[in-house]
């Protein structure tokens, strides 16, 4: 499944209680560990849950098994849960020389293990128009110093034939 399916969907418990919208996916070692909920309101506690709690998901809603699956903590304690973690979308990617060349646009997630197999990297608006997103296997990216490090040069980024370049899709440009 694609990571964007899990974002901006309403979280509902099996009993029908609404918790808010999923705003972020927290990743550790290329595995989705938590989904962060934006419950709305100024004085609300941070809310998140483990992906194993998901019973059903589609583009509009995500159902968790129980209200008890939602973890609610004060802001100061959130760091304890998210140590060595990064938010998935829009996260910076650098090459082996430390040159920033893109941001995470999406990812492919295994359904049962929530392990990320590959990342879609947006290098620039115009490059995305021409070619679509670059695909990098998760094994080629390492999280360190608060960025994802690609083991090769940024120009070695291969493109799988996705047919996702907007210019290609709309205009038939090759």
PDB file of C-alpha atoms in Angstrom:
ATOM      1  CA  UNK A   1       0.000   0.000   0.000  1.00  0.00           C
ATOM      2  CA  UNK A   2       1.099   3.588  -0.487  1.00  0.00           C
ATOM      3  CA  UNK A   3       1.795   5.759   2.555  1.00  0.00           C
ATOM      4  CA  UNK A   4      -0.412   8.595   1.325  1.00  0.00           C
ATOM      5  CA  UNK A   5      -3.470   6.340   1.870  1.00  0.00           C
ATOM      6  CA  UNK A   6      -2.811   6.612   5.617  1.00  0.00           C
ATOM      7  CA  UNK A   7      -2.556  10.412   5.670  1.00  0.00           C
ATOM      8  CA  UNK A   8      -5.366  12.934   6.205  1.00  0.00           C
ATOM      9  CA  UNK A   9      -7.924  10.242   6.939  1.00  0.00           C
ATOM     10  CA  UNK A  10     -10.268  10.349   9.897  1.00  0.00           C
ATOM     11  CA  UNK A  11      -9.449   7.948  12.743  1.00  0.00           C
ATOM     12  CA  UNK A  12     -12.497   6.182  14.156  1.00  0.00           C
ATOM     13  CA  UNK A  13     -12.652   3.510  16.864  1.00  0.00           C
ATOM     14  CA  UNK A  14     -14.735   0.399  16.223  1.00  0.00           C
ATOM     15  CA  UNK A  15     -17.313   1.781  18.663  1.00  0.00           C
ATOM     16  CA  UNK A  16     -17.776   4.852  16.414  1.00  0.00           C
ATOM     17  CA  UNK A  17     -15.796   7.450  18.392  1.00  0.00           C
ATOM     18  CA  UNK A  18     -13.941   9.961  16.212  1.00  0.00           C
ATOM     19  CA  UNK A  19     -10.378  10.890  17.220  1.00  0.00           C
ATOM     20  CA  UNK A  20      -9.178  13.299  14.506  1.00  0.00           C
ATOM     21  CA  UNK A  21      -7.130  13.133  11.306  1.00  0.00           C
ATOM     22  CA  UNK A  22      -3.845  11.295  10.728  1.00  0.00           C
ATOM     23  CA  UNK A  23      -1.284  14.035  10.141  1.00  0.00           C
ATOM     24  CA  UNK A  24       2.031  12.189  10.170  1.00  0.00           C
ATOM     25  CA  UNK A  25       3.643   8.770   9.974  1.00  0.00           C
ATOM     26  CA  UNK A  26       6.573   8.162  12.311  1.00  0.00           C
ATOM     27  CA  UNK A  27       9.237   5.833  10.894  1.00  0.00           C
ATOM     28  CA  UNK A  28      12.068   3.974  12.669  1.00  0.00           C
ATOM     29  CA  UNK A  29      14.463   1.753  10.691  1.00  0.00           C
ATOM     30  CA  UNK A  30      12.168   1.830   7.634  1.00  0.00           C
ATOM     31  CA  UNK A  31       9.145   0.608   9.595  1.00  0.00           C
ATOM     32  CA  UNK A  32       6.066   2.731  10.365  1.00  0.00           C
ATOM     33  CA  UNK A  33       5.954   2.740  14.179  1.00  0.00           C
ATOM     34  CA  UNK A  34       3.236   5.305  14.899  1.00  0.00           C
ATOM     35  CA  UNK A  35       0.529   7.290  13.157  1.00  0.00           C
ATOM     36  CA  UNK A  36       0.102  10.750  14.695  1.00  0.00           C
ATOM     37  CA  UNK A  37      -3.406  12.170  15.077  1.00  0.00           C
ATOM     38  CA  UNK A  38      -4.303  15.844  14.982  1.00  0.00           C
ATOM     39  CA  UNK A  39      -7.373  15.858  17.250  1.00  0.00           C
ATOM     40  CA  UNK A  40      -7.960  19.596  16.887  1.00  0.00           C
ATOM     41  CA  UNK A  41      -8.087  22.037  19.762  1.00  0.00           C
ATOM     42  CA  UNK A  42      -5.378  23.987  21.543  1.00  0.00           C
ATOM     43  CA  UNK A  43      -5.099  22.205  24.874  1.00  0.00           C
ATOM     44  CA  UNK A  44      -5.338  18.600  23.656  1.00  0.00           C
ATOM     45  CA  UNK A  45      -2.679  16.004  24.397  1.00  0.00           C
ATOM     46  CA  UNK A  46      -0.557  14.460  21.664  1.00  0.00           C
ATOM     47  CA  UNK A  47      -2.319  11.411  20.253  1.00  0.00           C
ATOM     48  CA  UNK A  48      -0.893   8.583  18.221  1.00  0.00           C
ATOM     49  CA  UNK A  49      -1.268   4.848  17.742  1.00  0.00           C
ATOM     50  CA  UNK A  50       0.623   1.845  16.424  1.00  0.00           C
ATOM     51  CA  UNK A  51      -0.230   0.653  12.907  1.00  0.00           C
ATOM     52  CA  UNK A  52      -0.998  -2.834  14.256  1.00  0.00           C
ATOM     53  CA  UNK A  53      -4.178  -1.287  15.711  1.00  0.00           C
ATOM     54  CA  UNK A  54      -5.607  -0.637  12.240  1.00  0.00           C
ATOM     55  CA  UNK A  55      -8.640  -2.778  11.472  1.00  0.00           C
ATOM     56  CA  UNK A  56      -9.620  -1.161   8.153  1.00  0.00           C
ATOM     57  CA  UNK A  57      -8.485   1.799   6.063  1.00  0.00           C
ATOM     58  CA  UNK A  58      -9.574   3.598   2.904  1.00  0.00           C
ATOM     59  CA  UNK A  59      -9.136   7.110   1.534  1.00  0.00           C
ATOM     60  CA  UNK A  60     -11.752   8.608   3.872  1.00  0.00           C
ATOM     61  CA  UNK A  61     -11.408   6.830   7.198  1.00  0.00           C
ATOM     62  CA  UNK A  62      -9.197   4.575   9.253  1.00  0.00           C
ATOM     63  CA  UNK A  63     -10.699   2.272  11.866  1.00  0.00           C
ATOM     64  CA  UNK A  64      -8.763   1.216  14.967  1.00  0.00           C
ATOM     65  CA  UNK A  65      -9.801  -1.658  17.193  1.00  0.00           C
ATOM     66  CA  UNK A  66     -10.455   0.252  20.398  1.00  0.00           C
ATOM     67  CA  UNK A  67     -10.169   3.629  22.136  1.00  0.00           C
ATOM     68  CA  UNK A  68      -7.420   2.025  24.240  1.00  0.00           C
ATOM     69  CA  UNK A  69      -5.226   1.754  21.131  1.00  0.00           C
ATOM     70  CA  UNK A  70      -4.870   5.561  21.065  1.00  0.00           C
ATOM     71  CA  UNK A  71      -1.870   6.738  23.109  1.00  0.00           C
ATOM     72  CA  UNK A  72      -2.399  10.148  24.713  1.00  0.00           C
ATOM     73  CA  UNK A  73       0.590  11.889  26.321  1.00  0.00           C
ATOM     74  CA  UNK A  74       1.675  15.368  27.278  1.00  0.00           C
ATOM     75  CA  UNK A  75       4.028  17.175  24.908  1.00  0.00           C
ATOM     76  CA  UNK A  76       7.132  16.642  27.046  1.00  0.00           C
ATOM     77  CA  UNK A  77       6.741  12.844  26.996  1.00  0.00           C
ATOM     78  CA  UNK A  78       6.298  12.558  23.233  1.00  0.00           C
ATOM     79  CA  UNK A  79      10.064  12.533  22.683  1.00  0.00           C
ATOM     80  CA  UNK A  80      10.315   9.259  24.642  1.00  0.00           C
ATOM     81  CA  UNK A  81       8.162   7.565  22.002  1.00  0.00           C
ATOM     82  CA  UNK A  82       9.772   9.145  18.965  1.00  0.00           C
ATOM     83  CA  UNK A  83      13.466   8.676  19.767  1.00  0.00           C
ATOM     84  CA  UNK A  84      15.447   7.780  16.587  1.00  0.00           C
ATOM     85  CA  UNK A  85      12.354   8.414  14.482  1.00  0.00           C
ATOM     86  CA  UNK A  86      11.500  10.722  11.614  1.00  0.00           C
ATOM     87  CA  UNK A  87       8.239  11.873  10.018  1.00  0.00           C
ATOM     88  CA  UNK A  88       7.810  10.199   6.662  1.00  0.00           C
ATOM     89  CA  UNK A  89       6.489  12.791   4.246  1.00  0.00           C
ATOM     90  CA  UNK A  90       8.543  15.731   3.037  1.00  0.00           C
ATOM     91  CA  UNK A  91      11.674  14.496   4.834  1.00  0.00           C
ATOM     92  CA  UNK A  92      15.018  15.642   3.320  1.00  0.00           C
ATOM     93  CA  UNK A  93      17.263  13.225   1.402  1.00  0.00           C
ATOM     94  CA  UNK A  94      20.993  13.814   0.864  1.00  0.00           C
ATOM     95  CA  UNK A  95      23.491  11.891  -1.289  1.00  0.00           C
ATOM     96  CA  UNK A  96      26.736  10.291  -0.101  1.00  0.00           C
ATOM     97  CA  UNK A  97      28.486  13.682  -0.342  1.00  0.00           C
ATOM     98  CA  UNK A  98      25.923  15.357   1.915  1.00  0.00           C
ATOM     99  CA  UNK A  99      24.283  17.295  -0.941  1.00  0.00           C
ATOM    100  CA  UNK A 100      20.539  17.693  -0.461  1.00  0.00           C
ATOM    101  CA  UNK A 101      18.719  16.610  -3.592  1.00  0.00           C
ATOM    102  CA  UNK A 102      15.143  15.763  -2.697  1.00  0.00           C
ATOM    103  CA  UNK A 103      12.358  15.100  -0.247  1.00  0.00           C
ATOM    104  CA  UNK A 104      10.253  12.045   0.474  1.00  0.00           C
ATOM    105  CA  UNK A 105       6.981  12.309  -1.443  1.00  0.00           C
ATOM    106  CA  UNK A 106       5.533   8.861  -0.725  1.00  0.00           C
ATOM    107  CA  UNK A 107       6.509   5.310   0.205  1.00  0.00           C
ATOM    108  CA  UNK A 108       5.436   1.752  -0.411  1.00  0.00           C
ATOM    109  CA  UNK A 109       4.490  -0.039   2.805  1.00  0.00           C
ATOM    110  CA  UNK A 110       4.032  -3.785   3.282  1.00  0.00           C
ATOM    111  CA  UNK A 111       0.507  -4.319   4.532  1.00  0.00           C
ATOM    112  CA  UNK A 112       1.038  -6.643   7.505  1.00  0.00           C
ATOM    113  CA  UNK A 113       4.507  -5.667   8.745  1.00  0.00           C
ATOM    114  CA  UNK A 114       4.274  -1.913   7.944  1.00  0.00           C
ATOM    115  CA  UNK A 115       7.832  -2.129   6.674  1.00  0.00           C
ATOM    116  CA  UNK A 116       8.774   0.398   3.989  1.00  0.00           C
ATOM    117  CA  UNK A 117      10.202  -1.276   0.900  1.00  0.00           C
ATOM    118  CA  UNK A 118      10.816   1.797  -1.255  1.00  0.00           C
ATOM    119  CA  UNK A 119      10.598   5.561  -1.087  1.00  0.00           C
ATOM    120  CA  UNK A 120       9.396   7.968  -3.755  1.00  0.00           C
ATOM    121  CA  UNK A 121      11.673  10.989  -3.856  1.00  0.00           C
ATOM    122  CA  UNK A 122      10.701  14.347  -5.306  1.00  0.00           C
ATOM    123  CA  UNK A 123      13.839  16.032  -6.621  1.00  0.00           C
ATOM    124  CA  UNK A 124      12.262  19.215  -7.932  1.00  0.00           C
ATOM    125  CA  UNK A 125       8.964  20.445  -9.295  1.00  0.00           C
ATOM    126  CA  UNK A 126      10.194  20.440 -12.893  1.00  0.00           C
ATOM    127  CA  UNK A 127      11.939  17.070 -12.588  1.00  0.00           C
ATOM    128  CA  UNK A 128       8.708  15.627 -11.197  1.00  0.00           C
ATOM    129  CA  UNK A 129       6.850  17.066 -14.188  1.00  0.00           C
ATOM    130  CA  UNK A 130       9.250  15.476 -16.642  1.00  0.00           C
ATOM    131  CA  UNK A 131       9.992  12.110 -15.061  1.00  0.00           C
ATOM    132  CA  UNK A 132       7.814  11.558 -12.021  1.00  0.00           C
ATOM    133  CA  UNK A 133       9.302  10.714  -8.659  1.00  0.00           C
ATOM    134  CA  UNK A 134      12.567   8.824  -8.265  1.00  0.00           C
ATOM    135  CA  UNK A 135      12.253   5.452  -6.547  1.00  0.00           C
ATOM    136  CA  UNK A 136      14.864   4.419  -3.973  1.00  0.00           C
ATOM    137  CA  UNK A 137      14.873   1.056  -2.218  1.00  0.00           C
ATOM    138  CA  UNK A 138      14.693   1.438   1.554  1.00  0.00           C
ATOM    139  CA  UNK A 139      17.916  -0.549   1.880  1.00  0.00           C
ATOM    140  CA  UNK A 140      19.780   2.273   0.073  1.00  0.00           C
ATOM    141  CA  UNK A 141      18.740   4.955   2.588  1.00  0.00           C
ATOM    142  CA  UNK A 142      20.145   5.388   6.085  1.00  0.00           C
ATOM    143  CA  UNK A 143      18.729   7.743   8.728  1.00  0.00           C
ATOM    144  CA  UNK A 144      21.453   9.790  10.417  1.00  0.00           C
ATOM    145  CA  UNK A 145      21.916  13.368  11.561  1.00  0.00           C
ATOM    146  CA  UNK A 146      18.197  13.999  11.038  1.00  0.00           C
ATOM    147  CA  UNK A 147      18.240  13.330   7.281  1.00  0.00           C
ATOM    148  CA  UNK A 148      17.953  10.278   5.066  1.00  0.00           C
ATOM    149  CA  UNK A 149      21.303   9.554   3.425  1.00  0.00           C
ATOM    150  CA  UNK A 150      21.380   7.942  -0.028  1.00  0.00           C
ATOM    151  CA  UNK A 151      24.403   5.667  -0.486  1.00  0.00           C
ATOM    152  CA  UNK A 152      25.115   6.897  -4.029  1.00  0.00           C
ATOM    153  CA  UNK A 153      25.552  10.172  -5.871  1.00  0.00           C
ATOM    154  CA  UNK A 154      22.338  12.105  -6.440  1.00  0.00           C
ATOM    155  CA  UNK A 155      22.772  11.725 -10.208  1.00  0.00           C
ATOM    156  CA  UNK A 156      22.798   7.914  -9.878  1.00  0.00           C
ATOM    157  CA  UNK A 157      19.156   7.926  -8.807  1.00  0.00           C
ATOM    158  CA  UNK A 158      17.381   5.448 -11.045  1.00  0.00           C
ATOM    159  CA  UNK A 159      13.844   5.872 -12.254  1.00  0.00           C
ATOM    160  CA  UNK A 160      11.523   2.930 -12.536  1.00  0.00           C
ATOM    161  CA  UNK A 161       9.088   3.207 -15.411  1.00  0.00           C
ATOM    162  CA  UNK A 162       6.185   4.652 -13.448  1.00  0.00           C
ATOM    163  CA  UNK A 163       4.535   6.696 -16.160  1.00  0.00           C
ATOM    164  CA  UNK A 164       3.967   9.336 -13.515  1.00  0.00           C
ATOM    165  CA  UNK A 165       5.579  12.351 -15.105  1.00  0.00           C
ATOM    166  CA  UNK A 166       2.785  14.878 -15.589  1.00  0.00           C
ATOM    167  CA  UNK A 167       4.216  16.025 -18.898  1.00  0.00           C
ATOM    168  CA  UNK A 168       4.262  12.389 -20.032  1.00  0.00           C
ATOM    169  CA  UNK A 169       0.758  11.645 -18.776  1.00  0.00           C
ATOM    170  CA  UNK A 170      -1.021  14.756 -19.997  1.00  0.00           C
ATOM    171  CA  UNK A 171       0.938  15.776 -23.039  1.00  0.00           C
ATOM    172  CA  UNK A 172       2.435  12.488 -24.192  1.00  0.00           C
ATOM    173  CA  UNK A 173       5.948  14.001 -24.034  1.00  0.00           C
ATOM    174  CA  UNK A 174       8.704  11.386 -23.921  1.00  0.00           C
TER     175      UNK A 174
END
